[in-house]
Short mmCIF file of C-alpha atoms in Angstrom, two decimals:
data_model
loop_
_atom_site.label_atom_id
_atom_site.label_comp_id
_atom_site.label_asym_id
_atom_site.label_seq_id
_atom_site.Cartn_x
_atom_site.Cartn_y
_atom_site.Cartn_z
CA MET A 1 2.68 -26.12 -2.19
CA THR A 2 -0.76 -25.96 -0.59
CA PRO A 3 -1.59 -22.38 0.42
CA VAL A 4 -1.65 -21.79 4.18
CA ILE A 5 -4.05 -19.33 5.83
CA SER A 6 -3.35 -18.08 9.33
CA VAL A 7 -6.49 -18.11 11.47
CA PHE A 8 -7.42 -17.60 15.12
CA ALA A 9 -6.69 -20.76 17.14
CA ALA A 10 -9.78 -19.86 19.15
CA SER A 11 -12.06 -17.58 17.17
CA PRO A 12 -13.94 -15.12 19.38
CA ASP A 13 -17.05 -15.23 17.18
CA GLY A 14 -18.45 -18.57 18.30
CA GLY A 15 -18.46 -20.15 14.85
CA CYS A 16 -20.31 -17.30 13.10
CA GLY A 17 -17.65 -16.96 10.40
CA LEU A 18 -16.98 -13.30 11.13
CA ALA A 19 -13.18 -13.38 11.42
CA ARG A 20 -11.34 -11.94 8.46
CA ASP A 21 -10.01 -15.30 7.30
CA MET A 22 -13.56 -16.02 6.06
CA ALA A 23 -13.09 -13.91 2.91
CA VAL A 24 -9.85 -15.74 2.10
CA ARG A 25 -11.30 -19.23 2.69
CA TRP A 26 -14.31 -18.30 0.58
CA ALA A 27 -12.21 -16.93 -2.31
CA LEU A 28 -9.98 -20.00 -2.36
CA LEU A 29 -13.01 -22.31 -2.39
CA GLU A 30 -14.61 -20.27 -5.20
CA ALA A 31 -11.33 -20.83 -7.06
CA GLY A 32 -11.30 -24.54 -6.19
CA VAL A 33 -7.97 -24.25 -4.36
CA ALA A 34 -7.36 -26.53 -1.36
CA HIS A 35 -5.67 -24.87 1.60
CA ASP A 36 -4.24 -25.59 5.02
CA LEU A 37 -4.66 -23.56 8.20
CA ARG A 38 -2.12 -22.17 10.62
CA PRO A 39 -4.04 -21.63 13.88
CA LEU A 40 -2.48 -18.95 16.08
CA SER A 41 -3.28 -18.07 19.68
CA PHE A 42 -3.68 -14.42 20.62
CA ALA A 43 -0.21 -14.59 22.19
CA GLU A 44 1.29 -16.07 19.03
CA LEU A 45 -0.25 -13.28 16.92
CA LYS A 46 1.89 -10.74 18.77
CA THR A 47 5.22 -12.57 18.36
CA ALA A 48 8.00 -11.30 16.11
CA ASP A 49 7.58 -14.50 14.11
CA HIS A 50 4.00 -13.65 13.14
CA LYS A 51 4.64 -9.91 12.83
CA ALA A 52 7.21 -10.73 10.14
CA ARG A 53 4.24 -12.14 8.22
CA GLN A 54 1.66 -9.60 9.42
CA PRO A 55 3.09 -6.30 10.74
CA PHE A 56 0.03 -5.55 12.90
CA GLY A 57 -0.19 -9.02 14.48
CA GLN A 58 -3.54 -9.82 12.85
CA ILE A 59 -5.09 -12.65 10.88
CA PRO A 60 -5.37 -13.63 8.08
CA THR A 61 -2.16 -14.13 6.16
CA LEU A 62 -1.74 -16.33 3.10
CA GLU A 63 1.49 -18.15 2.33
CA THR A 64 1.54 -19.42 -1.23
CA ASP A 65 4.14 -19.92 -3.96
CA GLY A 66 6.85 -18.06 -2.04
CA LEU A 67 4.56 -15.13 -1.24
CA THR A 68 3.51 -14.10 2.25
CA LEU A 69 0.49 -11.85 1.91
CA PHE A 70 -1.52 -9.97 4.52
CA GLU A 71 -4.71 -7.86 4.59
CA SER A 72 -7.77 -9.82 3.51
CA GLY A 73 -8.39 -7.37 0.64
CA ALA A 74 -4.89 -7.86 -0.76
CA ILE A 75 -5.09 -11.63 -0.36
CA VAL A 76 -8.47 -11.90 -2.06
CA LEU A 77 -7.21 -9.64 -4.86
CA HIS A 78 -4.23 -11.94 -5.37
CA VAL A 79 -6.42 -15.05 -5.42
CA ALA A 80 -8.83 -13.26 -7.77
CA GLU A 81 -6.06 -12.31 -10.20
CA GLN A 82 -4.77 -15.88 -10.26
CA HIS A 83 -8.13 -17.62 -10.54
CA GLY A 84 -10.53 -15.50 -12.55
CA LEU A 85 -12.55 -13.86 -9.79
CA LEU A 86 -12.25 -10.46 -11.50
CA PRO A 87 -13.84 -9.33 -14.79
CA ARG A 88 -11.52 -9.62 -17.80
CA GLU A 89 -12.74 -6.43 -19.44
CA PRO A 90 -10.47 -3.61 -18.16
CA ALA A 91 -13.22 -1.08 -17.38
CA LEU A 92 -15.15 -3.65 -15.35
CA ARG A 93 -12.00 -4.99 -13.71
CA GLY A 94 -11.13 -1.46 -12.58
CA ARG A 95 -14.59 -0.98 -11.06
CA ALA A 96 -14.35 -4.35 -9.28
CA VAL A 97 -11.01 -3.46 -7.68
CA ALA A 98 -12.48 -0.08 -6.69
CA TRP A 99 -15.37 -1.90 -4.97
CA MET A 100 -12.87 -4.10 -3.10
CA PHE A 101 -11.20 -1.00 -1.70
CA ALA A 102 -14.60 0.58 -0.99
CA ALA A 103 -15.61 -2.48 1.04
CA VAL A 104 -12.61 -2.27 3.37
CA ALA A 105 -11.92 1.48 3.38
CA THR A 106 -15.36 3.13 3.05
CA VAL A 107 -18.03 0.67 4.21
CA GLU A 108 -16.37 -1.56 6.80
CA PRO A 109 -14.78 1.18 8.99
CA VAL A 110 -18.20 2.59 9.91
CA ILE A 111 -19.37 -0.92 10.76
CA VAL A 112 -16.28 -1.52 12.89
CA GLU A 113 -16.82 1.86 14.57
CA ARG A 114 -20.07 0.53 16.02
CA GLU A 115 -18.37 -2.70 17.11
CA VAL A 116 -15.64 -0.71 18.85
CA ALA A 117 -18.27 1.41 20.60
CA VAL A 118 -20.01 -1.72 21.91
CA LEU A 119 -16.99 -3.92 22.66
CA LEU A 120 -14.41 -1.41 23.88
CA GLU A 121 -16.60 1.43 25.15
CA GLY A 122 -19.80 -0.44 25.97
CA ASP A 123 -19.49 0.30 29.69
CA ARG A 124 -18.92 4.02 29.13
CA PRO A 125 -21.79 6.37 29.93
CA TRP A 126 -21.70 8.00 26.48
CA THR A 127 -22.14 4.89 24.39
CA PRO A 128 -25.98 4.79 24.38
CA GLU A 129 -26.03 8.33 22.99
CA ARG A 130 -23.25 7.67 20.45
CA LEU A 131 -24.77 4.56 18.88
CA PRO A 132 -27.49 6.47 16.97
CA LEU A 133 -24.85 8.88 15.59
CA ILE A 134 -22.74 5.97 14.35
CA GLU A 135 -25.81 4.25 12.95
CA ALA A 136 -26.74 7.37 10.98
CA ARG A 137 -23.27 7.41 9.38
CA LEU A 138 -23.56 3.71 8.58
CA ARG A 139 -27.00 4.19 7.03
CA GLN A 140 -25.55 6.79 4.65
CA ARG A 141 -23.17 4.13 3.35
CA LEU A 142 -25.88 1.49 3.11
CA ASP A 143 -28.21 3.91 1.29
CA ASP A 144 -25.54 4.56 -1.33
CA LEU A 145 -24.59 0.90 -1.59
CA ALA A 146 -28.21 -0.17 -2.08
CA SER A 147 -28.65 2.51 -4.77
CA ALA A 148 -25.50 1.42 -6.56
CA LEU A 149 -26.49 -2.25 -6.51
CA GLY A 150 -30.06 -1.52 -7.61
CA GLU A 151 -31.54 -4.45 -9.52
CA ALA A 152 -28.15 -6.03 -10.22
CA GLU A 153 -27.30 -9.47 -8.92
CA TRP A 154 -23.68 -8.62 -8.11
CA LEU A 155 -21.65 -5.40 -7.86
CA VAL A 156 -19.84 -5.70 -11.21
CA GLY A 157 -21.05 -8.23 -13.77
CA ASP A 158 -20.63 -11.81 -12.57
CA PHE A 159 -20.01 -12.75 -8.94
CA GLY A 160 -16.43 -12.01 -7.93
CA ALA A 161 -13.87 -10.70 -5.49
CA ALA A 162 -15.71 -7.40 -4.95
CA ASP A 163 -18.77 -9.29 -3.73
CA ILE A 164 -16.70 -11.46 -1.40
CA MET A 165 -15.24 -8.39 0.31
CA MET A 166 -18.50 -6.44 0.44
CA VAL A 167 -20.60 -9.36 1.71
CA CYS A 168 -18.05 -10.12 4.42
CA ALA A 169 -18.38 -6.51 5.59
CA LEU A 170 -22.19 -6.60 5.49
CA ARG A 171 -22.30 -9.89 7.44
CA ARG A 172 -20.70 -8.21 10.47
CA PRO A 173 -23.39 -7.84 13.14
CA ALA A 174 -23.33 -4.03 13.22
CA ALA A 175 -24.38 -4.01 9.56
CA ALA A 176 -26.43 -7.21 9.54
CA ARG A 177 -28.85 -5.78 12.13
CA LEU A 178 -29.80 -3.01 9.67
CA LEU A 179 -30.21 -5.23 6.60
CA PRO A 180 -33.96 -5.77 7.17
CA ASP A 181 -34.33 -2.06 6.32
CA TYR A 182 -32.46 -2.65 3.03
CA PRO A 183 -34.20 -5.49 1.15
CA VAL A 184 -31.84 -5.05 -1.82
CA LEU A 185 -28.83 -5.63 0.41
CA ALA A 186 -30.44 -8.40 2.43
CA ALA A 187 -31.20 -10.30 -0.79
CA TYR A 188 -27.65 -9.66 -2.04
CA VAL A 189 -26.11 -11.14 1.12
CA ALA A 190 -28.52 -14.08 1.01
CA ARG A 191 -27.58 -14.82 -2.63
CA ALA A 192 -23.92 -14.78 -1.68
CA GLU A 193 -24.39 -16.97 1.38
CA ALA A 194 -26.18 -19.56 -0.78
CA ARG A 195 -23.12 -20.09 -2.99
CA PRO A 196 -21.56 -23.54 -2.47
CA ALA A 197 -18.12 -22.05 -1.77
CA PHE A 198 -19.54 -19.81 0.96
CA VAL A 199 -21.49 -22.71 2.46
CA GLN A 200 -18.32 -24.81 2.52
CA ALA A 201 -16.16 -22.03 3.98
CA PHE A 202 -18.75 -21.41 6.68
CA ALA A 203 -19.05 -25.12 7.48
CA ASP A 204 -15.27 -25.50 7.67
CA GLN A 205 -14.82 -22.78 10.27
CA LEU A 206 -17.89 -23.93 12.21
CA ALA A 207 -16.57 -27.49 12.35
CA ARG A 208 -13.28 -26.26 13.81
CA TRP A 209 -15.14 -24.23 16.40
CA GLN A 210 -17.44 -27.13 17.31
CA ALA A 211 -14.41 -29.39 17.67
CA GLY A 212 -13.23 -27.00 20.34
CA ALA A 213 -10.40 -25.64 18.23
CA GLY A 214 -12.13 -22.26 17.89
CA MET B 1 -6.82 11.25 -23.48
CA THR B 2 -5.48 13.19 -20.51
CA PRO B 3 -6.58 11.54 -17.25
CA VAL B 4 -9.12 13.56 -15.27
CA ILE B 5 -9.20 13.58 -11.46
CA SER B 6 -12.31 14.74 -9.64
CA VAL B 7 -11.45 17.05 -6.74
CA PHE B 8 -13.28 19.32 -4.31
CA ALA B 9 -14.18 22.63 -5.96
CA ALA B 10 -13.55 24.19 -2.55
CA SER B 11 -11.32 21.97 -0.45
CA PRO B 12 -12.13 22.21 3.26
CA ASP B 13 -8.48 21.78 4.28
CA GLY B 14 -7.23 25.28 3.49
CA GLY B 15 -4.54 24.16 1.05
CA CYS B 16 -2.95 21.56 3.34
CA GLY B 17 -3.19 18.82 0.71
CA LEU B 18 -5.19 16.49 2.93
CA ALA B 19 -8.05 15.62 0.58
CA ARG B 20 -7.88 12.16 -0.92
CA ASP B 21 -7.10 13.40 -4.42
CA MET B 22 -3.59 14.15 -3.12
CA ALA B 23 -2.51 10.49 -3.39
CA VAL B 24 -3.75 10.33 -6.97
CA ARG B 25 -2.09 13.59 -8.04
CA TRP B 26 1.15 12.46 -6.39
CA ALA B 27 1.09 9.03 -8.05
CA LEU B 28 0.45 10.51 -11.49
CA LEU B 29 3.29 13.01 -11.04
CA GLU B 30 5.64 10.22 -9.88
CA ALA B 31 4.67 8.48 -13.12
CA GLY B 32 5.17 11.64 -15.15
CA VAL B 33 1.56 11.65 -16.34
CA ALA B 34 -0.14 15.01 -16.95
CA HIS B 35 -3.72 15.25 -15.73
CA ASP B 36 -6.72 17.53 -15.70
CA LEU B 37 -9.05 18.27 -12.80
CA ARG B 38 -12.83 18.11 -12.52
CA PRO B 39 -13.72 20.38 -9.59
CA LEU B 40 -17.01 19.44 -7.93
CA SER B 41 -19.02 21.37 -5.37
CA PHE B 42 -20.40 19.52 -2.36
CA ALA B 43 -23.82 19.64 -4.05
CA GLU B 44 -22.42 18.20 -7.28
CA LEU B 45 -20.80 15.33 -5.37
CA LYS B 46 -24.24 14.09 -4.36
CA THR B 47 -25.80 14.15 -7.84
CA ALA B 48 -26.70 10.99 -9.75
CA ASP B 49 -24.18 12.09 -12.36
CA HIS B 50 -21.28 11.91 -9.92
CA LYS B 51 -22.62 8.88 -8.05
CA ALA B 52 -22.47 7.00 -11.37
CA ARG B 53 -18.71 7.61 -11.16
CA GLN B 54 -18.40 7.34 -7.37
CA PRO B 55 -21.22 5.43 -5.62
CA PHE B 56 -20.66 7.17 -2.28
CA GLY B 57 -20.49 10.71 -3.69
CA GLN B 58 -16.85 11.19 -2.74
CA ILE B 59 -13.67 12.40 -4.39
CA PRO B 60 -11.36 11.37 -6.01
CA THR B 61 -12.27 9.55 -9.18
CA LEU B 62 -9.97 9.00 -12.14
CA GLU B 63 -11.24 8.87 -15.71
CA THR B 64 -8.61 7.47 -18.04
CA ASP B 65 -8.55 5.30 -21.17
CA GLY B 66 -12.25 4.47 -20.92
CA LEU B 67 -12.00 3.55 -17.22
CA THR B 68 -13.79 5.38 -14.44
CA LEU B 69 -12.08 4.42 -11.20
CA PHE B 70 -12.89 5.36 -7.61
CA GLU B 71 -11.30 4.85 -4.17
CA SER B 72 -7.87 6.44 -3.92
CA GLY B 73 -6.29 3.04 -3.13
CA ALA B 74 -7.73 1.46 -6.27
CA ILE B 75 -6.75 4.44 -8.42
CA VAL B 76 -3.18 4.53 -7.12
CA LEU B 77 -2.95 0.76 -7.63
CA HIS B 78 -4.05 1.19 -11.24
CA VAL B 79 -1.55 3.99 -11.86
CA ALA B 80 1.15 1.92 -10.13
CA GLU B 81 0.47 -1.13 -12.31
CA GLN B 82 0.64 0.99 -15.46
CA HIS B 83 3.69 3.03 -14.54
CA GLY B 84 6.09 0.92 -12.47
CA LEU B 85 5.24 2.13 -8.97
CA LEU B 86 5.14 -1.47 -7.70
CA PRO B 87 8.05 -3.90 -7.34
CA ARG B 88 8.44 -6.34 -10.25
CA GLU B 89 9.44 -9.29 -8.10
CA PRO B 90 6.18 -11.11 -7.21
CA ALA B 91 6.89 -11.60 -3.48
CA LEU B 92 7.71 -7.90 -3.06
CA ARG B 93 4.81 -6.83 -5.26
CA GLY B 94 2.44 -8.84 -3.07
CA ARG B 95 3.77 -7.19 0.08
CA ALA B 96 3.43 -3.74 -1.50
CA VAL B 97 -0.23 -4.32 -2.40
CA ALA B 98 -0.81 -5.63 1.13
CA TRP B 99 0.67 -2.42 2.53
CA MET B 100 -1.66 -0.39 0.30
CA PHE B 101 -4.65 -2.16 1.80
CA ALA B 102 -3.16 -1.84 5.30
CA ALA B 103 -2.86 1.93 4.81
CA VAL B 104 -6.54 2.41 3.99
CA ALA B 105 -8.12 -0.44 5.97
CA THR B 106 -5.97 -0.82 9.10
CA VAL B 107 -4.09 2.44 9.72
CA GLU B 108 -6.29 5.21 8.31
CA PRO B 109 -9.62 4.21 9.95
CA VAL B 110 -8.19 4.81 13.44
CA ILE B 111 -6.89 8.18 12.27
CA VAL B 112 -10.28 9.07 10.80
CA GLU B 113 -11.96 7.93 14.00
CA ARG B 114 -10.20 10.74 15.85
CA GLU B 115 -11.17 13.23 13.14
CA VAL B 116 -14.80 12.14 13.39
CA ALA B 117 -14.68 12.55 17.15
CA VAL B 118 -13.37 16.10 16.82
CA LEU B 119 -15.34 17.26 13.76
CA LEU B 120 -18.69 15.53 14.24
CA GLU B 121 -18.78 14.98 18.00
CA GLY B 122 -16.50 17.76 19.19
CA ASP B 123 -19.32 19.53 21.01
CA ARG B 124 -20.47 16.38 22.82
CA PRO B 125 -19.63 16.06 26.50
CA TRP B 126 -17.96 12.68 26.07
CA THR B 127 -15.39 13.65 23.46
CA PRO B 128 -12.63 14.84 25.87
CA GLU B 129 -12.76 11.45 27.59
CA ARG B 130 -12.90 9.48 24.35
CA LEU B 131 -9.89 11.10 22.67
CA PRO B 132 -7.29 9.33 24.83
CA LEU B 133 -8.98 5.97 24.11
CA ILE B 134 -8.82 6.60 20.38
CA GLU B 135 -5.25 7.81 20.65
CA ALA B 136 -4.24 4.62 22.44
CA ARG B 137 -5.67 2.55 19.58
CA LEU B 138 -3.88 4.72 17.04
CA ARG B 139 -0.59 4.40 18.91
CA GLN B 140 -0.84 0.60 18.67
CA ARG B 141 -0.91 0.95 14.88
CA LEU B 142 1.94 3.46 14.83
CA ASP B 143 4.05 1.26 17.13
CA ASP B 144 3.65 -1.66 14.74
CA LEU B 145 4.21 0.47 11.67
CA ALA B 146 7.41 1.97 13.11
CA SER B 147 8.67 -1.52 13.99
CA ALA B 148 7.90 -2.82 10.52
CA LEU B 149 9.63 0.10 8.82
CA GLY B 150 12.65 -0.07 11.14
CA GLU B 151 15.78 1.19 9.39
CA ALA B 152 14.31 0.88 5.91
CA GLU B 153 13.87 3.89 3.68
CA TRP B 154 10.53 2.73 2.24
CA LEU B 155 8.00 0.04 3.11
CA VAL B 156 8.95 -2.43 0.36
CA GLY B 157 12.20 -1.93 -1.55
CA ASP B 158 12.17 1.25 -3.63
CA PHE B 159 9.67 4.06 -3.12
CA GLY B 160 6.27 3.15 -4.52
CA ALA B 161 2.51 3.05 -4.30
CA ALA B 162 2.50 1.59 -0.77
CA ASP B 163 4.43 4.61 0.48
CA ILE B 164 2.09 7.04 -1.28
CA MET B 165 -0.93 5.54 0.46
CA MET B 166 0.73 5.21 3.88
CA VAL B 167 2.27 8.69 3.87
CA CYS B 168 -1.06 10.24 2.88
CA ALA B 169 -2.64 8.53 5.90
CA LEU B 170 0.16 9.64 8.25
CA ARG B 171 -0.06 13.25 7.02
CA ARG B 172 -3.61 13.56 8.33
CA PRO B 173 -3.55 15.79 11.41
CA ALA B 174 -4.75 13.13 13.86
CA ALA B 175 -1.67 11.06 13.02
CA ALA B 176 0.74 13.92 12.27
CA ARG B 177 0.37 15.27 15.81
CA LEU B 178 1.80 12.00 17.17
CA LEU B 179 4.73 11.71 14.75
CA PRO B 180 7.18 13.57 17.04
CA ASP B 181 6.91 10.51 19.31
CA TYR B 182 7.86 8.26 16.37
CA PRO B 183 11.13 9.56 14.87
CA VAL B 184 11.24 6.65 12.41
CA LEU B 185 7.84 7.61 11.02
CA ALA B 186 8.50 11.36 11.12
CA ALA B 187 11.65 10.84 9.03
CA TYR B 188 9.76 8.55 6.65
CA VAL B 189 7.06 11.17 6.03
CA ALA B 190 9.71 13.89 5.64
CA ARG B 191 11.59 11.79 3.04
CA ALA B 192 8.37 11.31 1.10
CA GLU B 193 7.38 14.96 1.28
CA ALA B 194 10.79 15.93 -0.14
CA ARG B 195 10.20 14.00 -3.36
CA PRO B 196 9.77 16.32 -6.37
CA ALA B 197 6.44 14.70 -7.33
CA PHE B 198 5.04 15.29 -3.85
CA VAL B 199 6.32 18.88 -3.82
CA GLN B 200 4.64 19.49 -7.19
CA ALA B 201 1.35 17.83 -6.18
CA PHE B 202 1.27 19.88 -3.00
CA ALA B 203 2.06 23.12 -4.86
CA ASP B 204 -0.64 22.38 -7.45
CA GLN B 205 -3.43 22.02 -4.91
CA LEU B 206 -2.16 24.98 -2.85
CA ALA B 207 -2.14 27.21 -5.93
CA ARG B 208 -5.77 26.31 -6.63
CA TRP B 209 -6.73 27.09 -3.06
CA GLN B 210 -4.83 30.40 -3.07
CA ALA B 211 -6.55 31.35 -6.33
CA GLY B 212 -9.80 31.02 -4.45
CA ALA B 213 -10.82 27.88 -6.27
CA GLY B 214 -10.40 25.81 -3.11
#
């Protein structure tokens, strides 16, 4: 059975590849696995049918081999375990899984905090004063991430699932706008975006958006 | 080698068991694994020595069998894989891992957002107006979580790693204060807190705090 990814029927990002299905598409293409899409409208995301797949009514989900997975981190971990996108050596594998959790639980929330401030509280009088506070918290994370990466090409040994999750977090606009101040991280994201599987995943979602499907 | 968990030398929570080492202690006790502690001061957390273990200078880490793991979700996943705290059936195992990621990436960030507002921006004039906005976002998550749990005792089959991560998120004060409005979730947390391994983990950290070690 061809794996099926649930995606936004009309992505709100204008073809920038910022929705969370991007990590899943990218991982599957790195693994050379063809996949189908299940486009869902915002109304369909909130139905009982979709919440049986994804309890919070979000994308992405992955249906494959009798499994119905949710959370991009969990899906990419599953794909990685099946298709060699994690180091084989246990100590390195453990670090890679730790970096996957760090991407979604330690780095991305501060990025999303800025997006929430702009998108959901942008018209509030306090937002201009809050943005520098949020940015300072985000810079702490980026400082530590840049130090940890150092001269390395990827987070743990060869390219893998940890890099997919971390790069997808760093590509979000609230982080991407700071990358010029972090040449190590800017180069890391650029290396990742040059990978054929990323290029293909990006082109796939852009083509859908340009075709008017979102 | 006895596993070693890094913890706060002086926990800021006054013995309430809210620091992120709690999930790791609890998981190891569920697994019947003895462990040692490495207490670290706030200054020690920010040293190069600790950042080699934990790139963001946080607790917990787990050193075991030549591995140095970080991120409570990754550590609990490792313990769960080694000691049967995940379902064996692949479809259920996949859901359980997804719930672990949901706990740290989808539920906990909204809880932490309220904590940040109170702790880091509590003296700002906008915070009283922002708290209801944050609470509304948190209630969306709790609504969905309560619906997903429904009449079930635990998130996926028997008690396991997904419940450890989710209950630790729900025990944080910003979520705990809303639980009276969610009887399903209040009962779920109470069931978890009654487990002998939780009781022991809680008592262990409280005893350290009462001894003045924090």
